[in-house]
Amino acid sequence: MINLNNLILDNNNKTSGLNFNKSENDKKVYIETYGCQMNYSDTEIVLSVLSKSGYNETTDINNADAILLNTCSIRENAEKKIFYRLDALRYFKKRNPNLVIGILGCMAERLRKDLLENKKIVDIIVGPDEYRKVPQLIDNVFETGEKGIAVKLSKVETYDDIIPIRRDGVSAWITIMRGCDKFCTYCVVPFTRGRERSRKLTSIIDEAKRLYDEGVRDIWLLGQNVNSYKFENYDFSDLLKQVAISVPKMRVRYTTSHPYDLNLKLLETMAEHDNICKYIHLPIQSGSDRILKLMNREYSVSDYMKVMHKAREMMPGIGFSTDIISGFPTETEEDHKMTINVMKEVMYDYAYMFTYSRRPNTKAFRMEDDIEPEVKTRRLDEIIELQRDMSYESNKKLIGKITNVLIETISKKSDDYLMARTDCNKSVIIPSLPQKTYVDKSGDLILNNNYKIGDFIDVRISKCNSATLFGETVE
Ligand code: SAH
Ligand code: SF4
Ligand code: F3S
């Protein structure tokens, strides 16, 4: 399972080789996904669409008839990474001239046919609202050698009827809305993902129930701005409530919420239902009202603080994470200090921190990118260092406490440990000793004889570092 801690996954994570429908056409597709959780969720949709047309997924790039990169445009570096990757893929194309190479996702939408013209090895370009056409476009290259492009943005496409092909695991994403109408001045997403539209409430509920039956115990309702969810008369709080009631033993989370739209009704809904996680990813971006205005974020620092304090008053112990951009045009040392002060006041459990990257077509592109790269980096380093200290402090507070965790996977570092997660989204390493894992007669993986992946158990936190908690099981 991909690390859900990362809102932005710039890493080159690969899907895990799902063997879907036996092939009609024997063709194998290899997909790499970059960017945010929406992209990972979309890859699951693409896999589903491909499987219906008889394609198989391979995790061995050497074996692939088609290589697809599901790409991200959020910062210049995210795009650079794809250009390097395309250079590396030349080797595969040389070895197999029939190999189809495709660019999906936000770069496909942003760069469109420029990509086909500038990158000769690319055969197909497919934007986020045209994934139903992926098999047809690949077929066409195989059959006629003709390159293809499908980048229309839709006002209605939600892939409602498509059952995503997911990785095994106890966590799953459910995309509830697509697009973004916020137009923060620095951000490409409204251009790459188009207008906001929401998925049918009943189809979300059905998906949640089906996932529970399949063994999933933790769902993330996904959208660039989930608070904008609107279907018939239902808003996001209504949806969240319905989901929480429909799958009462499932942990329910959501991301991302915009501070402007986070209202009392949503906080009340969270407080009312035990299975809605007490954790909010609430990006502040900057601690300076002047910069927030330039970013078109539509809230002031004091609005943000009001929401945060209210949430803490209603749900003591609630976790907060955030996104911060350092070095937005005109940001002064004073503005930067304000961001540092806000971070100290909120005491975030986690933060995703970036230097500003100037993106074509955005409103901020017209502003001079006037903060020297060294200054941006130095400010970012200060922010990162402060966050590390605060994450450590927030983790230390849990030492000695008993907390309920969901066991998610075997620890990456050792089979003797398991990785579990708290309600507040903190990972906890617990021993799987004294009995190691074994497979029982029915083929189930048994851990420690008492608990297994997918179980909720109480653990006592014994130690921590800034990123991870360590716990012991409570008899
Ligand atoms: N919809 C989400 C964020 C999506 S993008 C929200 O509004 O919270 C994730 C994060 O990337 C943003 O919150 C922002 O911090 C960062 N980001 C977006 N555009 C950026 C840019 N041009 N330069 C640097 N960081 C950026
Ligand atoms: Fe980008 Fe703002 Fe939309 Fe988030 S809310 S995706 S930062 S435009
Ligand atoms: Fe990147 Fe597109 Fe997500 S730009 S952050 S993959 S919506």
Short mmCIF file of C-alpha atoms and ligand atoms in Angstrom, two decimals:
data_model
loop_
_atom_site.label_atom_id
_atom_site.label_comp_id
_atom_site.label_asym_id
_atom_site.label_seq_id
_atom_site.Cartn_x
_atom_site.Cartn_y
_atom_site.Cartn_z
CA MET A 1 0.00 0.00 0.00
CA ILE A 2 1.27 3.43 -0.81
CA ASN A 3 2.13 5.62 2.14
CA LEU A 4 -1.02 7.55 2.87
CA ASN A 5 0.96 10.04 4.89
CA ASN A 6 2.06 11.70 1.71
CA LEU A 7 -0.45 14.03 0.22
CA ILE A 8 1.95 14.68 -2.59
CA LEU A 9 3.77 11.61 -3.71
CA ASP A 10 6.48 12.86 -5.98
CA ASN A 11 8.12 9.45 -5.70
CA ASN A 12 7.99 7.14 -8.55
CA ASN A 13 5.64 4.62 -6.97
CA LYS A 14 4.51 1.72 -9.02
CA THR A 15 1.31 -0.26 -8.83
CA SER A 16 1.65 -3.70 -7.46
CA GLY A 17 0.91 -6.01 -10.33
CA LEU A 18 -2.73 -6.88 -10.18
CA ASN A 19 -3.76 -9.75 -12.29
CA PHE A 20 -7.05 -8.80 -13.68
CA ASN A 21 -9.19 -10.35 -16.42
CA LYS A 22 -7.45 -12.89 -18.53
CA SER A 23 -6.33 -11.19 -21.63
CA GLU A 24 -8.20 -11.08 -24.86
CA ASN A 25 -5.31 -9.40 -26.56
CA ASP A 26 -2.31 -10.56 -24.53
CA LYS A 27 -1.02 -7.02 -24.19
CA LYS A 28 0.57 -5.92 -20.95
CA VAL A 29 0.55 -2.44 -19.53
CA TYR A 30 2.94 -1.00 -17.01
CA ILE A 31 1.85 2.15 -15.12
CA GLU A 32 3.89 4.51 -12.99
CA THR A 33 2.02 7.08 -10.93
CA TYR A 34 3.30 10.46 -9.77
CA GLY A 35 1.63 13.30 -7.89
CA CYS A 36 -1.20 13.39 -5.39
CA GLN A 37 -3.64 10.79 -4.13
CA MET A 38 -6.10 11.81 -6.84
CA ASN A 39 -3.64 10.51 -9.40
CA TYR A 40 -3.17 7.25 -7.52
CA SER A 41 -6.92 6.89 -7.34
CA ASP A 42 -7.16 7.65 -11.08
CA THR A 43 -4.59 4.98 -11.87
CA GLU A 44 -6.97 2.49 -10.24
CA ILE A 45 -9.68 3.73 -12.63
CA VAL A 46 -7.37 3.45 -15.64
CA LEU A 47 -6.49 -0.12 -14.62
CA SER A 48 -10.17 -0.93 -14.47
CA VAL A 49 -10.90 0.58 -17.88
CA LEU A 50 -7.94 -1.29 -19.37
CA SER A 51 -8.98 -4.59 -17.83
CA LYS A 52 -12.40 -4.32 -19.42
CA SER A 53 -10.66 -4.15 -22.79
CA GLY A 54 -8.64 -7.24 -22.00
CA TYR A 55 -5.35 -5.64 -21.05
CA ASN A 56 -3.26 -7.11 -18.24
CA GLU A 57 -1.09 -5.12 -15.88
CA THR A 58 2.55 -6.00 -15.48
CA THR A 59 4.92 -4.77 -12.79
CA ASP A 60 7.88 -5.75 -14.92
CA ILE A 61 8.69 -2.88 -17.22
CA ASN A 62 10.78 -5.19 -19.41
CA ASN A 63 7.67 -7.16 -20.16
CA ALA A 64 5.42 -4.24 -21.09
CA ASP A 65 3.74 -3.64 -24.44
CA ALA A 66 2.66 -0.22 -23.20
CA ILE A 67 4.22 2.04 -20.56
CA LEU A 68 1.98 4.73 -19.09
CA LEU A 69 3.13 7.57 -16.83
CA ASN A 70 0.35 9.17 -14.80
CA THR A 71 1.89 12.58 -14.27
CA CYS A 72 1.79 15.66 -12.04
CA SER A 73 2.28 19.34 -12.94
CA ILE A 74 2.03 20.95 -9.54
CA ARG A 75 5.64 22.16 -9.43
CA GLU A 76 8.31 22.48 -12.08
CA ASN A 77 10.30 19.69 -10.47
CA ALA A 78 7.40 17.27 -10.77
CA GLU A 79 7.41 17.85 -14.53
CA LYS A 80 11.20 17.67 -14.80
CA LYS A 81 11.08 14.25 -13.21
CA ILE A 82 8.80 13.05 -16.02
CA PHE A 83 11.07 14.48 -18.71
CA TYR A 84 14.03 12.59 -17.19
CA ARG A 85 11.90 9.49 -17.04
CA LEU A 86 10.95 9.84 -20.71
CA ASP A 87 14.63 10.11 -21.59
CA ALA A 88 15.26 6.88 -19.72
CA LEU A 89 12.36 5.18 -21.52
CA ARG A 90 14.10 5.68 -24.88
CA TYR A 91 16.11 2.58 -24.14
CA PHE A 92 12.92 0.49 -23.98
CA LYS A 93 11.53 2.00 -27.16
CA LYS A 94 14.77 1.31 -29.01
CA ARG A 95 14.67 -2.30 -27.87
CA ASN A 96 11.02 -2.65 -28.85
CA PRO A 97 9.90 -0.15 -31.49
CA ASN A 98 6.29 -1.36 -31.08
CA LEU A 99 6.24 -0.28 -27.47
CA VAL A 100 3.49 2.29 -26.77
CA ILE A 101 4.41 5.12 -24.43
CA GLY A 102 1.65 7.21 -22.92
CA ILE A 103 1.41 10.30 -20.76
CA LEU A 104 -1.67 10.52 -18.57
CA GLY A 105 -2.71 12.99 -15.91
CA CYS A 106 -2.03 16.64 -15.27
CA MET A 107 0.97 17.07 -17.57
CA ALA A 108 -1.03 15.57 -20.41
CA GLU A 109 -3.68 18.19 -19.78
CA ARG A 110 -1.27 21.09 -19.34
CA LEU A 111 1.12 20.42 -22.21
CA ARG A 112 -1.24 18.66 -24.61
CA LYS A 113 0.09 18.29 -28.13
CA ASP A 114 3.31 20.16 -27.29
CA LEU A 115 4.29 16.93 -25.59
CA LEU A 116 3.67 14.90 -28.74
CA GLU A 117 5.66 17.38 -30.78
CA ASN A 118 8.57 17.78 -28.38
CA LYS A 119 8.84 14.24 -27.11
CA LYS A 120 8.92 11.95 -30.08
CA ILE A 121 8.78 8.78 -28.04
CA VAL A 122 5.35 9.65 -26.66
CA ASP A 123 2.50 7.92 -28.52
CA ILE A 124 -0.57 8.86 -26.54
CA ILE A 125 -1.59 11.78 -24.34
CA VAL A 126 -4.67 11.40 -22.16
CA GLY A 127 -6.02 14.01 -19.74
CA PRO A 128 -7.79 13.19 -16.43
CA ASP A 129 -11.31 13.31 -17.85
CA GLU A 130 -10.67 11.07 -20.86
CA TYR A 131 -9.49 7.84 -19.26
CA ARG A 132 -12.29 5.85 -20.84
CA LYS A 133 -10.43 6.30 -24.13
CA VAL A 134 -7.08 4.87 -22.98
CA PRO A 135 -7.60 1.32 -24.38
CA GLN A 136 -8.89 2.65 -27.70
CA LEU A 137 -5.94 4.99 -28.07
CA ILE A 138 -3.43 2.24 -27.26
CA ASP A 139 -5.18 -0.17 -29.68
CA ASN A 140 -4.99 2.44 -32.35
CA VAL A 141 -1.23 2.84 -31.99
CA PHE A 142 -0.78 -0.94 -32.16
CA GLU A 143 -3.00 -1.22 -35.21
CA THR A 144 -2.13 1.84 -37.27
CA GLY A 145 0.94 3.33 -35.62
CA GLU A 146 -1.02 6.57 -35.29
CA LYS A 147 -0.40 8.72 -32.25
CA GLY A 148 -3.42 9.86 -30.25
CA ILE A 149 -4.48 12.63 -27.94
CA ALA A 150 -7.58 13.03 -25.74
CA VAL A 151 -7.49 15.98 -23.38
CA LYS A 152 -11.01 17.41 -23.25
CA LEU A 153 -12.05 18.43 -19.78
CA SER A 154 -15.55 17.48 -18.76
CA LYS A 155 -18.13 19.15 -16.56
CA VAL A 156 -19.75 15.83 -15.70
CA GLU A 157 -17.27 12.94 -15.80
CA THR A 158 -16.93 11.31 -12.37
CA TYR A 159 -16.20 7.69 -13.45
CA ASP A 160 -19.13 6.84 -11.27
CA ASP A 161 -19.83 3.47 -12.87
CA ILE A 162 -16.22 2.27 -12.88
CA ILE A 163 -15.09 0.00 -10.09
CA PRO A 164 -11.45 0.87 -9.50
CA ILE A 165 -8.91 -1.95 -9.40
CA ARG A 166 -7.20 -1.47 -6.07
CA ARG A 167 -4.10 -2.76 -4.44
CA ASP A 168 -4.61 -5.21 -1.61
CA GLY A 169 -4.66 -3.51 1.73
CA VAL A 170 -6.85 -2.26 4.51
CA SER A 171 -6.86 1.35 3.28
CA ALA A 172 -8.61 2.61 0.17
CA TRP A 173 -9.39 5.89 -1.53
CA ILE A 174 -12.80 6.86 -2.81
CA THR A 175 -12.82 9.87 -5.10
CA ILE A 176 -15.97 11.83 -4.28
CA MET A 177 -15.47 14.93 -6.41
CA ARG A 178 -13.18 16.01 -9.22
CA GLY A 179 -11.74 19.33 -10.35
CA CYS A 180 -11.28 22.58 -8.48
CA ASP A 181 -12.94 25.99 -8.82
CA LYS A 182 -10.84 27.80 -6.23
CA PHE A 183 -8.19 29.23 -8.53
CA CYS A 184 -5.52 29.88 -5.94
CA THR A 185 -3.18 32.12 -7.88
CA TYR A 186 -0.17 29.78 -7.76
CA CYS A 187 -1.96 26.56 -8.68
CA VAL A 188 -2.32 24.63 -11.94
CA VAL A 189 -4.97 22.21 -10.69
CA PRO A 190 -8.04 24.18 -11.88
CA PHE A 191 -6.45 24.11 -15.36
CA THR A 192 -5.37 20.48 -15.36
CA ARG A 193 -8.43 19.03 -13.65
CA GLY A 194 -11.18 21.38 -14.78
CA ARG A 195 -14.40 22.35 -13.05
CA GLU A 196 -15.69 20.90 -9.82
CA ARG A 197 -18.21 18.10 -10.07
CA SER A 198 -19.44 15.62 -7.50
CA ARG A 199 -20.16 11.96 -7.64
CA LYS A 200 -23.56 10.48 -6.83
CA LEU A 201 -24.03 9.98 -3.10
CA THR A 202 -25.48 6.49 -3.47
CA SER A 203 -22.58 5.27 -5.59
CA ILE A 204 -20.11 6.49 -2.94
CA ILE A 205 -22.05 4.70 -0.19
CA ASP A 206 -22.24 1.50 -2.26
CA GLU A 207 -18.51 1.65 -2.86
CA ALA A 208 -17.82 2.13 0.86
CA LYS A 209 -19.98 -0.88 1.73
CA ARG A 210 -18.38 -3.03 -0.93
CA LEU A 211 -14.93 -2.09 0.31
CA TYR A 212 -15.87 -3.04 3.85
CA ASP A 213 -17.05 -6.45 2.62
CA GLU A 214 -13.72 -6.84 0.82
CA GLY A 215 -11.79 -6.28 4.07
CA VAL A 216 -10.98 -2.56 3.82
CA ARG A 217 -11.12 -0.85 7.23
CA ASP A 218 -9.97 2.68 6.44
CA ILE A 219 -11.35 4.86 3.66
CA TRP A 220 -10.22 8.26 2.48
CA LEU A 221 -12.84 10.39 0.76
CA LEU A 222 -10.80 12.21 -1.83
CA GLY A 223 -11.09 15.48 -3.70
CA GLN A 224 -9.04 18.63 -4.30
CA ASN A 225 -11.58 20.42 -2.17
CA VAL A 226 -13.94 17.91 -0.57
CA ASN A 227 -15.94 20.62 1.21
CA SER A 228 -17.29 21.65 -2.19
CA TYR A 229 -19.04 18.29 -2.52
CA LYS A 230 -22.60 18.94 -3.69
CA PHE A 231 -24.98 16.31 -4.95
CA GLU A 232 -28.68 17.16 -5.16
CA ASN A 233 -29.40 18.62 -1.70
CA TYR A 234 -26.50 16.90 0.00
CA ASP A 235 -23.35 18.73 1.03
CA PHE A 236 -20.09 17.23 2.22
CA SER A 237 -21.21 16.93 5.86
CA ASP A 238 -24.30 15.01 4.73
CA LEU A 239 -22.18 12.68 2.66
CA LEU A 240 -19.68 12.13 5.46
CA LYS A 241 -22.47 11.34 7.88
CA GLN A 242 -24.12 8.89 5.47
CA VAL A 243 -20.83 7.12 4.87
CA ALA A 244 -20.06 6.94 8.60
CA ILE A 245 -23.48 5.41 9.30
CA SER A 246 -23.35 2.99 6.36
CA VAL A 247 -20.01 1.47 7.38
CA PRO A 248 -19.94 1.94 11.16
CA LYS A 249 -16.86 -0.23 11.67
CA MET A 250 -14.85 1.51 8.97
CA ARG A 251 -12.50 4.39 9.71
CA VAL A 252 -13.57 7.31 7.56
CA ARG A 253 -11.19 10.15 6.65
CA TYR A 254 -11.14 12.87 4.03
CA THR A 255 -8.69 15.08 2.25
CA THR A 256 -8.25 17.90 1.23
CA SER A 257 -10.44 20.45 2.90
CA HIS A 258 -10.19 24.15 2.23
CA PRO A 259 -10.22 26.38 5.34
CA TYR A 260 -12.69 28.77 3.69
CA ASP A 261 -15.38 26.09 3.45
CA LEU A 262 -14.79 24.21 6.68
CA ASN A 263 -17.96 24.95 8.61
CA LEU A 264 -19.47 24.15 11.98
CA LYS A 265 -21.79 21.54 10.48
CA LEU A 266 -18.77 19.55 9.32
CA LEU A 267 -17.08 19.78 12.73
CA GLU A 268 -20.31 18.65 14.41
CA THR A 269 -20.59 15.71 12.04
CA MET A 270 -17.02 14.70 12.82
CA ALA A 271 -17.61 15.00 16.56
CA GLU A 272 -20.85 12.99 16.41
CA HIS A 273 -19.44 9.87 14.77
CA ASP A 274 -16.76 7.78 16.43
CA ASN A 275 -15.65 6.23 13.17
CA ILE A 276 -14.89 9.58 11.52
CA CYS A 277 -11.20 10.12 12.24
CA LYS A 278 -10.34 13.09 14.36
CA TYR A 279 -7.83 14.44 11.92
CA ILE A 280 -7.99 17.30 9.43
CA HIS A 281 -5.59 18.16 6.65
CA LEU A 282 -6.16 21.90 6.49
CA PRO A 283 -3.57 23.65 4.31
CA ILE A 284 -2.73 27.15 5.50
CA GLN A 285 -0.09 27.91 2.80
CA SER A 286 1.16 31.07 4.55
CA GLY A 287 0.86 32.79 7.92
CA SER A 288 0.68 36.27 6.38
CA ASP A 289 -2.70 37.78 5.50
CA ARG A 290 -1.07 39.86 2.79
CA ILE A 291 0.34 36.75 1.10
CA LEU A 292 -2.91 34.80 1.59
CA LYS A 293 -4.69 37.57 -0.24
CA LEU A 294 -2.20 37.45 -3.10
CA MET A 295 -2.71 33.70 -3.19
CA ASN A 296 -6.50 34.18 -3.39
CA ARG A 297 -7.01 31.81 -0.47
CA GLU A 298 -10.18 33.59 0.71
CA TYR A 299 -9.44 33.37 4.45
CA SER A 300 -7.34 35.29 6.92
CA VAL A 301 -5.05 33.80 9.54
CA SER A 302 -7.60 34.70 12.20
CA ASP A 303 -10.42 32.90 10.27
CA TYR A 304 -8.18 29.86 10.11
CA MET A 305 -7.37 30.01 13.82
CA LYS A 306 -11.06 30.27 14.69
CA VAL A 307 -11.81 27.05 12.82
CA MET A 308 -8.81 25.30 14.34
CA HIS A 309 -9.67 26.36 17.92
CA LYS A 310 -13.31 25.40 17.46
CA ALA A 311 -12.28 21.96 16.19
CA ARG A 312 -9.97 21.48 19.19
CA GLU A 313 -12.64 22.64 21.60
CA MET A 314 -15.17 20.20 20.14
CA MET A 315 -12.71 17.32 19.63
CA PRO A 316 -9.79 17.52 22.05
CA GLY A 317 -6.75 15.68 20.70
CA ILE A 318 -7.77 16.18 17.06
CA GLY A 319 -4.79 16.02 14.67
CA PHE A 320 -3.94 18.74 12.16
CA SER A 321 -1.69 18.69 9.15
CA THR A 322 -1.04 21.41 6.63
CA ASP A 323 0.62 22.49 3.40
CA ILE A 324 2.99 25.46 3.34
CA ILE A 325 4.52 27.30 0.41
CA SER A 326 7.68 29.25 1.11
CA GLY A 327 8.89 32.11 -1.06
CA PHE A 328 5.67 33.17 -2.79
CA PRO A 329 6.33 36.39 -4.80
CA THR A 330 6.97 39.42 -2.56
CA GLU A 331 7.21 37.30 0.62
CA THR A 332 9.28 39.26 3.12
CA GLU A 333 11.23 38.03 6.12
CA GLU A 334 8.34 39.39 8.18
CA ASP A 335 5.79 37.30 6.24
CA HIS A 336 8.00 34.25 6.68
CA LYS A 337 8.16 34.84 10.45
CA MET A 338 4.37 35.04 10.51
CA THR A 339 4.23 31.58 8.93
CA ILE A 340 6.66 30.30 11.58
CA ASN A 341 4.48 31.83 14.31
CA VAL A 342 1.30 30.29 12.95
CA MET A 343 2.98 26.90 12.83
CA LYS A 344 3.98 27.30 16.48
CA GLU A 345 0.49 28.31 17.45
CA VAL A 346 -1.25 25.45 15.69
CA MET A 347 1.42 22.85 16.53
CA TYR A 348 0.76 20.78 13.45
CA ASP A 349 1.23 17.04 13.70
CA TYR A 350 2.49 16.96 10.16
CA ALA A 351 3.19 19.32 7.27
CA TYR A 352 3.88 19.11 3.54
CA MET A 353 6.26 21.94 2.77
CA PHE A 354 7.34 23.32 -0.59
CA THR A 355 9.20 26.21 -2.16
CA TYR A 356 7.08 28.27 -4.52
CA SER A 357 7.26 27.16 -8.13
CA ARG A 358 6.04 29.54 -10.82
CA ARG A 359 3.51 27.81 -13.05
CA PRO A 360 2.53 28.97 -16.54
CA ASN A 361 -1.08 30.14 -17.02
CA THR A 362 -1.66 30.75 -13.34
CA LYS A 363 -2.40 34.27 -12.14
CA ALA A 364 0.77 34.38 -10.04
CA PHE A 365 2.78 33.63 -13.18
CA ARG A 366 2.32 37.30 -14.05
CA MET A 367 4.05 38.29 -10.82
CA GLU A 368 7.80 38.40 -10.73
CA ASP A 369 9.25 35.29 -9.04
CA ASP A 370 11.34 37.67 -6.96
CA ILE A 371 12.49 35.58 -4.02
CA GLU A 372 16.00 34.28 -4.64
CA PRO A 373 16.19 30.47 -4.74
CA GLU A 374 18.66 30.48 -1.80
CA VAL A 375 16.23 32.55 0.28
CA LYS A 376 13.30 30.29 -0.58
CA THR A 377 15.35 27.24 0.37
CA ARG A 378 16.63 28.76 3.59
CA ARG A 379 13.11 29.70 4.64
CA LEU A 380 11.85 26.24 3.70
CA ASP A 381 14.66 24.63 5.72
CA GLU A 382 13.62 26.69 8.75
CA ILE A 383 10.03 25.60 8.29
CA ILE A 384 11.00 21.95 7.90
CA GLU A 385 13.22 22.04 10.96
CA LEU A 386 10.51 23.63 13.07
CA GLN A 387 7.97 21.08 11.86
CA ARG A 388 10.33 18.23 12.71
CA ASP A 389 10.62 19.55 16.27
CA MET A 390 6.87 20.01 16.54
CA SER A 391 6.07 16.57 15.16
CA TYR A 392 8.45 15.17 17.77
CA GLU A 393 6.78 17.17 20.55
CA SER A 394 3.31 16.11 19.41
CA ASN A 395 4.43 12.45 19.31
CA LYS A 396 6.12 12.70 22.73
CA LYS A 397 2.82 13.73 24.29
CA LEU A 398 1.45 10.30 23.44
CA ILE A 399 4.14 8.35 25.29
CA GLY A 400 2.57 6.23 28.02
CA LYS A 401 -0.91 6.68 26.57
CA ILE A 402 -3.12 3.88 25.31
CA THR A 403 -4.50 4.44 21.84
CA ASN A 404 -6.55 2.44 19.37
CA VAL A 405 -4.77 1.60 16.13
CA LEU A 406 -5.61 -0.15 12.88
CA ILE A 407 -2.98 -2.69 11.81
CA GLU A 408 -2.18 -1.85 8.21
CA THR A 409 0.88 -3.78 7.02
CA ILE A 410 4.01 -5.65 7.96
CA SER A 411 6.69 -3.07 8.77
CA LYS A 412 8.86 -2.14 5.81
CA LYS A 413 11.99 -2.57 7.88
CA SER A 414 11.37 -5.95 9.48
CA ASP A 415 8.92 -8.85 9.48
CA ASP A 416 9.12 -8.80 13.25
CA TYR A 417 7.11 -5.59 13.35
CA LEU A 418 3.79 -4.35 12.08
CA MET A 419 2.79 -0.88 10.99
CA ALA A 420 -0.44 0.40 12.49
CA ARG A 421 -2.08 3.82 12.40
CA THR A 422 -3.83 5.95 14.97
CA ASP A 423 -7.08 7.78 14.41
CA CYS A 424 -4.98 10.96 14.05
CA ASN A 425 -3.05 9.39 11.17
CA LYS A 426 0.20 8.73 13.05
CA SER A 427 2.02 5.52 12.24
CA VAL A 428 2.84 3.20 15.12
CA ILE A 429 5.29 0.34 14.92
CA ILE A 430 4.27 -2.62 17.07
CA PRO A 431 5.99 -5.96 17.51
CA SER A 432 4.61 -9.01 15.78
CA LEU A 433 6.72 -11.05 18.20
CA PRO A 434 6.86 -13.30 20.16
CA GLN A 435 5.25 -15.45 17.50
CA LYS A 436 6.28 -14.55 14.01
CA THR A 437 3.87 -14.41 11.13
CA TYR A 438 2.75 -17.67 9.61
CA VAL A 439 0.21 -18.85 7.08
CA ASP A 440 -2.56 -21.07 8.45
CA LYS A 441 -4.28 -23.96 6.68
CA SER A 442 -6.78 -21.77 4.92
CA GLY A 443 -3.96 -19.63 3.59
CA ASP A 444 -4.63 -16.66 5.90
CA LEU A 445 -1.67 -14.75 7.22
CA ILE A 446 -1.72 -14.98 11.01
CA LEU A 447 0.24 -12.52 13.06
CA ASN A 448 1.16 -12.94 16.69
CA ASN A 449 -1.73 -15.38 16.97
CA ASN A 450 -3.90 -12.67 18.48
CA TYR A 451 -4.21 -9.99 15.89
CA LYS A 452 -3.85 -9.60 12.18
CA ILE A 453 -3.77 -6.96 9.48
CA GLY A 454 -7.13 -5.19 9.44
CA ASP A 455 -7.69 -5.52 13.20
CA PHE A 456 -8.21 -2.59 15.53
CA ILE A 457 -6.25 -3.05 18.76
CA ASP A 458 -5.24 -0.95 21.75
CA VAL A 459 -1.53 -0.21 22.12
CA ARG A 460 0.51 1.66 24.70
CA ILE A 461 2.92 4.13 23.13
CA SER A 462 6.40 3.46 24.52
CA LYS A 463 8.71 5.71 22.50
CA CYS A 464 8.84 7.87 19.40
CA ASN A 465 10.86 9.91 16.98
CA SER A 466 9.56 12.82 14.92
CA ALA A 467 8.08 10.55 12.23
CA THR A 468 6.97 7.42 14.03
CA LEU A 469 5.53 6.11 17.27
CA PHE A 470 6.50 2.77 18.77
CA GLY A 471 3.96 0.83 20.81
CA GLU A 472 3.35 -2.32 22.77
CA THR A 473 0.15 -4.29 22.75
CA VAL A 474 -2.05 -4.00 25.81
CA GLU A 475 -3.21 -7.33 27.28
N1 SAH B 1 -6.40 21.15 -3.15
C1 SAH B 1 -5.45 21.11 -2.16
C2 SAH B 1 -4.01 21.12 -2.60
C3 SAH B 1 -3.59 20.52 -3.85
S1 SAH B 1 -1.98 20.82 -4.34
C4 SAH B 1 -5.63 22.33 -1.27
O1 SAH B 1 -6.02 23.36 -1.72
O2 SAH B 1 -5.28 22.21 -0.15
C5 SAH B 1 -1.07 20.42 -2.89
C6 SAH B 1 -0.22 21.50 -2.39
O3 SAH B 1 0.80 21.81 -3.31
C7 SAH B 1 -0.89 22.82 -2.15
O4 SAH B 1 -1.62 22.84 -0.97
C8 SAH B 1 0.27 23.76 -2.12
O5 SAH B 1 0.83 23.86 -0.84
C9 SAH B 1 1.27 23.11 -3.05
N2 SAH B 1 1.38 23.84 -4.30
C10 SAH B 1 0.43 24.03 -5.23
N3 SAH B 1 0.90 24.80 -6.24
C11 SAH B 1 2.18 25.11 -5.91
C12 SAH B 1 3.19 25.88 -6.55
N4 SAH B 1 2.98 26.51 -7.69
N5 SAH B 1 4.40 25.97 -5.94
C13 SAH B 1 4.62 25.34 -4.77
N6 SAH B 1 3.71 24.61 -4.13
C14 SAH B 1 2.49 24.48 -4.70
FE1 SF4 B 2 -5.03 24.35 -6.10
FE2 SF4 B 2 -6.24 26.01 -4.46
FE3 SF4 B 2 -7.66 24.22 -5.84
FE4 SF4 B 2 -6.08 23.45 -3.85
S1 SF4 B 2 -7.89 24.76 -3.67
S2 SF4 B 2 -6.24 22.52 -5.88
S3 SF4 B 2 -4.36 24.84 -4.00
S4 SF4 B 2 -6.50 25.94 -6.69
FE1 F3S B 3 -0.28 17.02 -9.31
FE2 F3S B 3 -2.46 16.98 -10.70
FE3 F3S B 3 -2.47 16.11 -8.22
S1 F3S B 3 -0.96 18.59 -10.69
S2 F3S B 3 -0.92 17.39 -7.27
S3 F3S B 3 -1.37 15.20 -9.89
S4 F3S B 3 -4.11 17.15 -9.25
#
